[in-house]
mmCIF file with all atom_site columns, C-alpha atoms in Angstrom:
data_model
loop_
_atom_site.group_PDB
_atom_site.id
_atom_site.type_symbol
_atom_site.label_atom_id
_atom_site.label_alt_id
_atom_site.label_comp_id
_atom_site.label_asym_id
_atom_site.label_entity_id
_atom_site.label_seq_id
_atom_site.pdbx_PDB_ins_code
_atom_site.Cartn_x
_atom_site.Cartn_y
_atom_site.Cartn_z
_atom_site.occupancy
_atom_site.B_iso_or_equiv
_atom_site.pdbx_formal_charge
_atom_site.auth_seq_id
_atom_site.auth_comp_id
_atom_site.auth_asym_id
_atom_site.auth_atom_id
_atom_site.pdbx_PDB_model_num
ATOM 1   C CA . UNK A 1 1   ? 184.029 119.169 -2.708  1.00 48.00 ? 1   UNK A CA 1
ATOM 2   C CA . UNK A 1 2   ? 181.513 120.948 -4.951  1.00 50.00 ? 2   UNK A CA 1
ATOM 3   C CA . UNK A 1 3   ? 178.042 119.593 -5.713  1.00 48.00 ? 3   UNK A CA 1
ATOM 4   C CA . UNK A 1 4   ? 175.831 121.145 -8.386  1.00 50.00 ? 4   UNK A CA 1
ATOM 5   C CA . UNK A 1 5   ? 172.134 120.519 -8.761  1.00 49.00 ? 5   UNK A CA 1
ATOM 6   C CA . UNK A 1 6   ? 170.779 121.622 -12.109 1.00 53.00 ? 6   UNK A CA 1
ATOM 7   C CA . UNK A 1 7   ? 167.108 120.779 -11.610 1.00 56.00 ? 7   UNK A CA 1
ATOM 8   C CA . UNK A 1 8   ? 164.593 119.926 -8.944  1.00 59.00 ? 8   UNK A CA 1
ATOM 9   C CA . UNK A 1 9   ? 161.228 118.258 -8.662  1.00 58.00 ? 9   UNK A CA 1
ATOM 10  C CA . UNK A 1 10  ? 157.693 119.589 -8.375  1.00 56.00 ? 10  UNK A CA 1
ATOM 11  C CA . UNK A 1 11  ? 157.022 122.095 -5.593  1.00 53.00 ? 11  UNK A CA 1
ATOM 12  C CA . UNK A 1 12  ? 160.749 122.400 -4.864  1.00 53.00 ? 12  UNK A CA 1
ATOM 13  C CA . UNK A 1 13  ? 162.669 125.629 -4.380  1.00 56.00 ? 13  UNK A CA 1
ATOM 14  C CA . UNK A 1 14  ? 165.973 126.181 -6.132  1.00 54.00 ? 14  UNK A CA 1
ATOM 15  C CA . UNK A 1 15  ? 168.407 128.358 -4.214  1.00 56.00 ? 15  UNK A CA 1
ATOM 16  C CA . UNK A 1 16  ? 171.615 129.672 -5.701  1.00 54.00 ? 16  UNK A CA 1
ATOM 17  C CA . UNK A 1 17  ? 174.172 131.455 -3.549  1.00 53.00 ? 17  UNK A CA 1
ATOM 18  C CA . UNK A 1 18  ? 176.954 133.694 -4.768  1.00 51.00 ? 18  UNK A CA 1
ATOM 19  C CA . UNK A 1 19  ? 180.636 132.967 -4.241  1.00 55.00 ? 19  UNK A CA 1
ATOM 20  C CA . UNK A 1 20  ? 180.725 134.886 -0.967  1.00 53.00 ? 20  UNK A CA 1
ATOM 21  C CA . UNK A 1 21  ? 177.360 133.335 0.084   1.00 49.00 ? 21  UNK A CA 1
ATOM 22  C CA . UNK A 1 22  ? 175.823 136.764 0.757   1.00 47.00 ? 22  UNK A CA 1
ATOM 23  C CA . UNK A 1 23  ? 173.559 136.890 -2.290  1.00 45.00 ? 23  UNK A CA 1
ATOM 24  C CA . UNK A 1 24  ? 170.695 134.434 -2.567  1.00 48.00 ? 24  UNK A CA 1
ATOM 25  C CA . UNK A 1 25  ? 168.517 134.195 -5.675  1.00 47.00 ? 25  UNK A CA 1
ATOM 26  C CA . UNK A 1 26  ? 165.173 132.522 -5.320  1.00 58.00 ? 26  UNK A CA 1
ATOM 27  C CA . UNK A 1 27  ? 162.500 132.158 -7.980  1.00 64.00 ? 27  UNK A CA 1
ATOM 28  C CA . UNK A 1 28  ? 162.314 134.070 -11.235 1.00 65.00 ? 28  UNK A CA 1
ATOM 29  C CA . UNK A 1 29  ? 164.732 136.843 -12.084 1.00 73.00 ? 29  UNK A CA 1
ATOM 30  C CA . UNK A 1 30  ? 163.540 139.934 -13.960 1.00 73.00 ? 30  UNK A CA 1
ATOM 31  C CA . UNK A 1 31  ? 165.090 138.577 -17.150 1.00 79.00 ? 31  UNK A CA 1
ATOM 32  C CA . UNK A 1 32  ? 163.327 135.219 -16.724 1.00 76.00 ? 32  UNK A CA 1
ATOM 33  C CA . UNK A 1 33  ? 160.006 136.948 -16.028 1.00 75.00 ? 33  UNK A CA 1
ATOM 34  C CA . UNK A 1 34  ? 160.488 139.103 -19.148 1.00 75.00 ? 34  UNK A CA 1
ATOM 35  C CA . UNK A 1 35  ? 161.247 136.041 -21.261 1.00 77.00 ? 35  UNK A CA 1
ATOM 36  C CA . UNK A 1 36  ? 158.237 134.149 -19.919 1.00 69.00 ? 36  UNK A CA 1
ATOM 37  C CA . UNK A 1 37  ? 155.933 137.102 -20.591 1.00 72.00 ? 37  UNK A CA 1
ATOM 38  C CA . UNK A 1 38  ? 157.192 137.629 -24.134 1.00 73.00 ? 38  UNK A CA 1
ATOM 39  C CA . UNK A 1 39  ? 157.126 133.885 -24.899 1.00 74.00 ? 39  UNK A CA 1
ATOM 40  C CA . UNK A 1 40  ? 153.490 133.687 -23.837 1.00 71.00 ? 40  UNK A CA 1
ATOM 41  C CA . UNK A 1 41  ? 152.714 136.615 -26.151 1.00 73.00 ? 41  UNK A CA 1
ATOM 42  C CA . UNK A 1 42  ? 154.636 135.184 -29.108 1.00 69.00 ? 42  UNK A CA 1
ATOM 43  C CA . UNK A 1 43  ? 153.077 131.749 -28.806 1.00 68.00 ? 43  UNK A CA 1
ATOM 44  C CA . UNK A 1 44  ? 149.495 132.941 -28.455 1.00 66.00 ? 44  UNK A CA 1
ATOM 45  C CA . UNK A 1 45  ? 149.075 136.159 -30.402 1.00 68.00 ? 45  UNK A CA 1
ATOM 46  C CA . UNK A 1 46  ? 147.662 135.990 -33.913 1.00 66.00 ? 46  UNK A CA 1
ATOM 47  C CA . UNK A 1 47  ? 150.287 135.960 -36.612 1.00 68.00 ? 47  UNK A CA 1
ATOM 48  C CA . UNK A 1 48  ? 150.611 139.270 -38.377 1.00 63.00 ? 48  UNK A CA 1
ATOM 49  C CA . UNK A 1 49  ? 152.834 140.114 -41.306 1.00 70.00 ? 49  UNK A CA 1
ATOM 50  C CA . UNK A 1 50  ? 155.192 142.897 -42.238 1.00 75.00 ? 50  UNK A CA 1
ATOM 51  C CA . UNK A 1 51  ? 154.882 146.275 -40.580 1.00 82.00 ? 51  UNK A CA 1
ATOM 52  C CA . UNK A 1 52  ? 151.855 145.184 -38.505 1.00 79.00 ? 52  UNK A CA 1
ATOM 53  C CA . UNK A 1 53  ? 153.921 142.388 -36.968 1.00 81.00 ? 53  UNK A CA 1
ATOM 54  C CA . UNK A 1 54  ? 156.745 144.774 -36.065 1.00 85.00 ? 54  UNK A CA 1
ATOM 55  C CA . UNK A 1 55  ? 154.353 147.313 -34.540 1.00 88.00 ? 55  UNK A CA 1
ATOM 56  C CA . UNK A 1 56  ? 152.485 144.689 -32.498 1.00 86.00 ? 56  UNK A CA 1
ATOM 57  C CA . UNK A 1 57  ? 155.704 143.105 -31.224 1.00 88.00 ? 57  UNK A CA 1
ATOM 58  C CA . UNK A 1 58  ? 157.154 146.501 -30.294 1.00 92.00 ? 58  UNK A CA 1
ATOM 59  C CA . UNK A 1 59  ? 154.022 147.472 -28.379 1.00 92.00 ? 59  UNK A CA 1
ATOM 60  C CA . UNK A 1 60  ? 153.894 144.122 -26.570 1.00 91.00 ? 60  UNK A CA 1
ATOM 61  C CA . UNK A 1 61  ? 157.537 144.503 -25.565 1.00 92.00 ? 61  UNK A CA 1
ATOM 62  C CA . UNK A 1 62  ? 156.898 148.084 -24.400 1.00 95.00 ? 62  UNK A CA 1
ATOM 63  C CA . UNK A 1 63  ? 154.003 147.193 -22.101 1.00 94.00 ? 63  UNK A CA 1
ATOM 64  C CA . UNK A 1 64  ? 155.963 144.202 -20.778 1.00 91.00 ? 64  UNK A CA 1
ATOM 65  C CA . UNK A 1 65  ? 159.021 146.353 -20.016 1.00 92.00 ? 65  UNK A CA 1
ATOM 66  C CA . UNK A 1 66  ? 156.909 149.065 -18.375 1.00 94.00 ? 66  UNK A CA 1
ATOM 67  C CA . UNK A 1 67  ? 155.063 146.459 -16.283 1.00 92.00 ? 67  UNK A CA 1
ATOM 68  C CA . UNK A 1 68  ? 158.295 144.788 -15.135 1.00 89.00 ? 68  UNK A CA 1
ATOM 69  C CA . UNK A 1 69  ? 159.902 148.161 -14.380 1.00 91.00 ? 69  UNK A CA 1
ATOM 70  C CA . UNK A 1 70  ? 156.953 149.052 -12.127 1.00 91.00 ? 70  UNK A CA 1
ATOM 71  C CA . UNK A 1 71  ? 156.921 145.561 -10.630 1.00 87.00 ? 71  UNK A CA 1
ATOM 72  C CA . UNK A 1 72  ? 160.593 145.903 -9.645  1.00 84.00 ? 72  UNK A CA 1
ATOM 73  C CA . UNK A 1 73  ? 159.591 148.858 -7.440  1.00 87.00 ? 73  UNK A CA 1
ATOM 74  C CA . UNK A 1 74  ? 157.178 146.647 -5.499  1.00 83.00 ? 74  UNK A CA 1
ATOM 75  C CA . UNK A 1 75  ? 158.062 144.191 -2.699  1.00 80.00 ? 75  UNK A CA 1
ATOM 76  C CA . UNK A 1 76  ? 160.491 141.481 -3.905  1.00 74.00 ? 76  UNK A CA 1
ATOM 77  C CA . UNK A 1 77  ? 157.933 138.670 -3.830  1.00 73.00 ? 77  UNK A CA 1
ATOM 78  C CA . UNK A 1 78  ? 155.716 140.493 -6.379  1.00 74.00 ? 78  UNK A CA 1
ATOM 79  C CA . UNK A 1 79  ? 158.016 139.355 -9.175  1.00 75.00 ? 79  UNK A CA 1
ATOM 80  C CA . UNK A 1 80  ? 157.368 135.719 -8.253  1.00 76.00 ? 80  UNK A CA 1
ATOM 81  C CA . UNK A 1 81  ? 153.734 136.054 -9.339  1.00 78.00 ? 81  UNK A CA 1
ATOM 82  C CA . UNK A 1 82  ? 155.005 136.193 -12.933 1.00 76.00 ? 82  UNK A CA 1
ATOM 83  C CA . UNK A 1 83  ? 155.058 132.388 -12.788 1.00 79.00 ? 83  UNK A CA 1
ATOM 84  C CA . UNK A 1 84  ? 151.321 132.287 -11.966 1.00 85.00 ? 84  UNK A CA 1
ATOM 85  C CA . UNK A 1 85  ? 149.292 131.108 -14.999 1.00 88.00 ? 85  UNK A CA 1
ATOM 86  C CA . UNK A 1 86  ? 146.397 133.417 -14.093 1.00 91.00 ? 86  UNK A CA 1
ATOM 87  C CA . UNK A 1 87  ? 148.685 136.462 -14.064 1.00 89.00 ? 87  UNK A CA 1
ATOM 88  C CA . UNK A 1 88  ? 150.300 135.328 -17.328 1.00 90.00 ? 88  UNK A CA 1
ATOM 89  C CA . UNK A 1 89  ? 146.851 135.180 -18.908 1.00 92.00 ? 89  UNK A CA 1
ATOM 90  C CA . UNK A 1 90  ? 146.059 138.696 -17.651 1.00 93.00 ? 90  UNK A CA 1
ATOM 91  C CA . UNK A 1 91  ? 149.421 139.942 -18.937 1.00 92.00 ? 91  UNK A CA 1
ATOM 92  C CA . UNK A 1 92  ? 148.839 138.318 -22.318 1.00 90.00 ? 92  UNK A CA 1
ATOM 93  C CA . UNK A 1 93  ? 145.434 139.964 -22.565 1.00 93.00 ? 93  UNK A CA 1
ATOM 94  C CA . UNK A 1 94  ? 146.965 143.358 -21.728 1.00 94.00 ? 94  UNK A CA 1
ATOM 95  C CA . UNK A 1 95  ? 149.805 142.802 -24.223 1.00 92.00 ? 95  UNK A CA 1
ATOM 96  C CA . UNK A 1 96  ? 147.485 141.790 -27.057 1.00 91.00 ? 96  UNK A CA 1
ATOM 97  C CA . UNK A 1 97  ? 145.049 144.673 -26.470 1.00 92.00 ? 97  UNK A CA 1
ATOM 98  C CA . UNK A 1 98  ? 147.819 147.264 -26.313 1.00 93.00 ? 98  UNK A CA 1
ATOM 99  C CA . UNK A 1 99  ? 149.553 145.663 -29.310 1.00 91.00 ? 99  UNK A CA 1
ATOM 100 C CA . UNK A 1 100 ? 146.418 146.337 -31.343 1.00 87.00 ? 100 UNK A CA 1
ATOM 101 C CA . UNK A 1 101 ? 145.427 149.766 -29.990 1.00 90.00 ? 101 UNK A CA 1
ATOM 102 C CA . UNK A 1 102 ? 148.695 151.508 -29.142 1.00 90.00 ? 102 UNK A CA 1
ATOM 103 C CA . UNK A 1 103 ? 146.839 154.000 -26.900 1.00 92.00 ? 103 UNK A CA 1
ATOM 104 C CA . UNK A 1 104 ? 149.313 155.384 -24.381 1.00 92.00 ? 104 UNK A CA 1
ATOM 105 C CA . UNK A 1 105 ? 146.720 156.084 -21.691 1.00 90.00 ? 105 UNK A CA 1
ATOM 106 C CA . UNK A 1 106 ? 145.358 152.551 -22.086 1.00 93.00 ? 106 UNK A CA 1
ATOM 107 C CA . UNK A 1 107 ? 148.854 151.179 -21.647 1.00 94.00 ? 107 UNK A CA 1
ATOM 108 C CA . UNK A 1 108 ? 149.311 153.132 -18.414 1.00 94.00 ? 108 UNK A CA 1
ATOM 109 C CA . UNK A 1 109 ? 145.939 151.950 -17.103 1.00 94.00 ? 109 UNK A CA 1
ATOM 110 C CA . UNK A 1 110 ? 146.789 148.333 -17.972 1.00 95.00 ? 110 UNK A CA 1
ATOM 111 C CA . UNK A 1 111 ? 150.242 148.557 -16.371 1.00 95.00 ? 111 UNK A CA 1
ATOM 112 C CA . UNK A 1 112 ? 148.717 149.965 -13.173 1.00 94.00 ? 112 UNK A CA 1
ATOM 113 C CA . UNK A 1 113 ? 146.113 147.189 -13.129 1.00 95.00 ? 113 UNK A CA 1
ATOM 114 C CA . UNK A 1 114 ? 148.765 144.526 -13.784 1.00 94.00 ? 114 UNK A CA 1
ATOM 115 C CA . UNK A 1 115 ? 150.942 145.786 -10.925 1.00 94.00 ? 115 UNK A CA 1
ATOM 116 C CA . UNK A 1 116 ? 147.951 145.673 -8.592  1.00 93.00 ? 116 UNK A CA 1
ATOM 117 C CA . UNK A 1 117 ? 147.092 142.198 -9.911  1.00 93.00 ? 117 UNK A CA 1
ATOM 118 C CA . UNK A 1 118 ? 150.663 140.972 -9.338  1.00 91.00 ? 118 UNK A CA 1
ATOM 119 C CA . UNK A 1 119 ? 150.360 141.979 -5.683  1.00 89.00 ? 119 UNK A CA 1
ATOM 120 C CA . UNK A 1 120 ? 147.429 139.575 -5.259  1.00 87.00 ? 120 UNK A CA 1
ATOM 121 C CA . UNK A 1 121 ? 147.722 135.871 -4.644  1.00 80.00 ? 121 UNK A CA 1
ATOM 122 C CA . UNK A 1 122 ? 144.991 133.318 -4.623  1.00 81.00 ? 122 UNK A CA 1
ATOM 123 C CA . UNK A 1 123 ? 141.586 133.693 -6.230  1.00 85.00 ? 123 UNK A CA 1
ATOM 124 C CA . UNK A 1 124 ? 139.937 136.302 -4.066  1.00 91.00 ? 124 UNK A CA 1
ATOM 125 C CA . UNK A 1 125 ? 137.392 138.890 -5.118  1.00 94.00 ? 125 UNK A CA 1
ATOM 126 C CA . UNK A 1 126 ? 140.101 141.508 -5.689  1.00 93.00 ? 126 UNK A CA 1
ATOM 127 C CA . UNK A 1 127 ? 142.009 139.159 -8.013  1.00 93.00 ? 127 UNK A CA 1
ATOM 128 C CA . UNK A 1 128 ? 138.850 138.465 -9.997  1.00 94.00 ? 128 UNK A CA 1
ATOM 129 C CA . UNK A 1 129 ? 137.944 142.166 -10.165 1.00 94.00 ? 129 UNK A CA 1
ATOM 130 C CA . UNK A 1 130 ? 141.431 143.127 -11.371 1.00 94.00 ? 130 UNK A CA 1
ATOM 131 C CA . UNK A 1 131 ? 141.376 140.385 -14.027 1.00 94.00 ? 131 UNK A CA 1
ATOM 132 C CA . UNK A 1 132 ? 138.007 141.680 -15.219 1.00 94.00 ? 132 UNK A CA 1
ATOM 133 C CA . UNK A 1 133 ? 139.252 145.278 -15.239 1.00 94.00 ? 133 UNK A CA 1
ATOM 134 C CA . UNK A 1 134 ? 142.219 144.232 -17.405 1.00 95.00 ? 134 UNK A CA 1
ATOM 135 C CA . UNK A 1 135 ? 139.760 142.606 -19.822 1.00 93.00 ? 135 UNK A CA 1
ATOM 136 C CA . UNK A 1 136 ? 137.273 145.494 -19.744 1.00 93.00 ? 136 UNK A CA 1
ATOM 137 C CA . UNK A 1 137 ? 139.511 148.578 -19.940 1.00 93.00 ? 137 UNK A CA 1
ATOM 138 C CA . UNK A 1 138 ? 140.430 148.032 -23.624 1.00 93.00 ? 138 UNK A CA 1
ATOM 139 C CA . UNK A 1 139 ? 136.731 147.913 -24.537 1.00 93.00 ? 139 UNK A CA 1
ATOM 140 C CA . UNK A 1 140 ? 136.304 151.523 -23.445 1.00 91.00 ? 140 UNK A CA 1
ATOM 141 C CA . UNK A 1 141 ? 137.420 154.691 -25.170 1.00 87.00 ? 141 UNK A CA 1
ATOM 142 C CA . UNK A 1 142 ? 139.804 157.052 -23.397 1.00 85.00 ? 142 UNK A CA 1
ATOM 143 C CA . UNK A 1 143 ? 136.899 159.418 -22.702 1.00 83.00 ? 143 UNK A CA 1
ATOM 144 C CA . UNK A 1 144 ? 134.792 156.627 -21.236 1.00 86.00 ? 144 UNK A CA 1
ATOM 145 C CA . UNK A 1 145 ? 137.658 155.594 -18.955 1.00 86.00 ? 145 UNK A CA 1
ATOM 146 C CA . UNK A 1 146 ? 138.005 159.207 -17.759 1.00 80.00 ? 146 UNK A CA 1
ATOM 147 C CA . UNK A 1 147 ? 134.229 159.468 -17.176 1.00 81.00 ? 147 UNK A CA 1
ATOM 148 C CA . UNK A 1 148 ? 134.320 156.342 -15.016 1.00 83.00 ? 148 UNK A CA 1
ATOM 149 C CA . UNK A 1 149 ? 137.293 157.753 -13.102 1.00 78.00 ? 149 UNK A CA 1
ATOM 150 C CA . UNK A 1 150 ? 135.392 160.986 -12.391 1.00 75.00 ? 150 UNK A CA 1
ATOM 151 C CA . UNK A 1 151 ? 132.319 159.061 -11.232 1.00 78.00 ? 151 UNK A CA 1
ATOM 152 C CA . UNK A 1 152 ? 134.457 156.899 -8.954  1.00 77.00 ? 152 UNK A CA 1
ATOM 153 C CA . UNK A 1 153 ? 136.374 159.891 -7.637  1.00 73.00 ? 153 UNK A CA 1
ATOM 154 C CA . UNK A 1 154 ? 133.225 161.770 -6.665  1.00 70.00 ? 154 UNK A CA 1
ATOM 155 C CA . UNK A 1 155 ? 131.192 158.805 -5.465  1.00 72.00 ? 155 UNK A CA 1
ATOM 156 C CA . UNK A 1 156 ? 133.714 156.764 -3.508  1.00 73.00 ? 156 UNK A CA 1
ATOM 157 C CA . UNK A 1 157 ? 136.349 159.163 -2.204  1.00 69.00 ? 157 UNK A CA 1
ATOM 158 C CA . UNK A 1 158 ? 136.078 161.656 0.628   1.00 64.00 ? 158 UNK A CA 1
ATOM 159 C CA . UNK A 1 159 ? 136.977 165.300 0.243   1.00 60.00 ? 159 UNK A CA 1
ATOM 160 C CA . UNK A 1 160 ? 138.524 165.961 3.630   1.00 57.00 ? 160 UNK A CA 1
ATOM 161 C CA . UNK A 1 161 ? 139.742 169.461 4.248   1.00 58.00 ? 161 UNK A CA 1
ATOM 162 C CA . UNK A 1 162 ? 137.213 171.148 1.936   1.00 58.00 ? 162 UNK A CA 1
ATOM 163 C CA . UNK A 1 163 ? 134.632 172.702 4.270   1.00 65.00 ? 163 UNK A CA 1
ATOM 164 C CA . UNK A 1 164 ? 132.983 174.964 1.674   1.00 69.00 ? 164 UNK A CA 1
ATOM 165 C CA . UNK A 1 165 ? 131.848 174.514 -1.900  1.00 67.00 ? 165 UNK A CA 1
ATOM 166 C CA . UNK A 1 166 ? 134.171 177.309 -3.010  1.00 71.00 ? 166 UNK A CA 1
ATOM 167 C CA . UNK A 1 167 ? 137.255 175.698 -1.430  1.00 67.00 ? 167 UNK A CA 1
ATOM 168 C CA . UNK A 1 168 ? 136.194 172.356 -2.903  1.00 66.00 ? 168 UNK A CA 1
ATOM 169 C CA . UNK A 1 169 ? 135.979 173.863 -6.392  1.00 66.00 ? 169 UNK A CA 1
ATOM 170 C CA . UNK A 1 170 ? 139.247 175.803 -6.148  1.00 66.00 ? 170 UNK A CA 1
ATOM 171 C CA . UNK A 1 171 ? 141.122 172.886 -4.611  1.00 65.00 ? 171 UNK A CA 1
ATOM 172 C CA . UNK A 1 172 ? 140.254 169.275 -5.256  1.00 64.00 ? 172 UNK A CA 1
ATOM 173 C CA . UNK A 1 173 ? 137.829 169.705 -8.138  1.00 64.00 ? 173 UNK A CA 1
ATOM 174 C CA . UNK A 1 174 ? 140.188 171.831 -10.204 1.00 65.00 ? 174 UNK A CA 1
ATOM 175 C CA . UNK A 1 175 ? 143.287 169.702 -9.556  1.00 66.00 ? 175 UNK A CA 1
ATOM 176 C CA . UNK A 1 176 ? 141.723 166.220 -9.659  1.00 64.00 ? 176 UNK A CA 1
ATOM 177 C CA . UNK A 1 177 ? 138.566 166.354 -11.739 1.00 64.00 ? 177 UNK A CA 1
ATOM 178 C CA . UNK A 1 178 ? 139.222 168.956 -14.407 1.00 62.00 ? 178 UNK A CA 1
ATOM 179 C CA . UNK A 1 179 ? 142.153 167.101 -16.019 1.00 63.00 ? 179 UNK A CA 1
ATOM 180 C CA . UNK A 1 180 ? 139.932 164.030 -16.334 1.00 63.00 ? 180 UNK A CA 1
ATOM 181 C CA . UNK A 1 181 ? 137.071 166.036 -17.839 1.00 63.00 ? 181 UNK A CA 1
ATOM 182 C CA . UNK A 1 182 ? 138.824 166.671 -21.169 1.00 65.00 ? 182 UNK A CA 1
ATOM 183 C CA . UNK A 1 183 ? 136.971 165.207 -24.153 1.00 65.00 ? 183 UNK A CA 1
ATOM 184 C CA . UNK A 1 184 ? 134.373 163.338 -22.153 1.00 60.00 ? 184 UNK A CA 1
ATOM 185 C CA . UNK A 1 185 ? 131.807 161.427 -24.195 1.00 62.00 ? 185 UNK A CA 1
ATOM 186 C CA . UNK A 1 186 ? 128.411 163.061 -24.636 1.00 57.00 ? 186 UNK A CA 1
#
């Protein structure tokens, strides 16, 4: 006898097992998370016309795909946060900002922030800080973002293994700071 349940009530968990009962799917799949993310964007983003619409949609799809690709590399429960309204709002903000700017380094920064945000649950200080960073990063130029990264790197990280100023300069400073120092704002 075979019984199929097609829906469930609030706060319920749907479980689907494969034919051999070795595969269990729980929660959102990657495809469902992608569809949710793109639906939120489509329903909330301002309506553009012509080429602008195509460009914005393409950029929104790109950041969504890159985010989900990175999220798949995280622990399996990270994908389930895609159903969280707060994360959807953060993702929409990232999509809409990248859709308008198209800056590749901004996209990478937003994807990294979104992945970190997806790893958080609840409304702790880290969640709030990541949400604010996702909102604030697009307001800065690429040079300003690099300047902040340099300040953070030198103020809040330790330089273990660099006993002299010369070894510090030849090692960590040259490999970590110099690439960030390109085109810094005056």
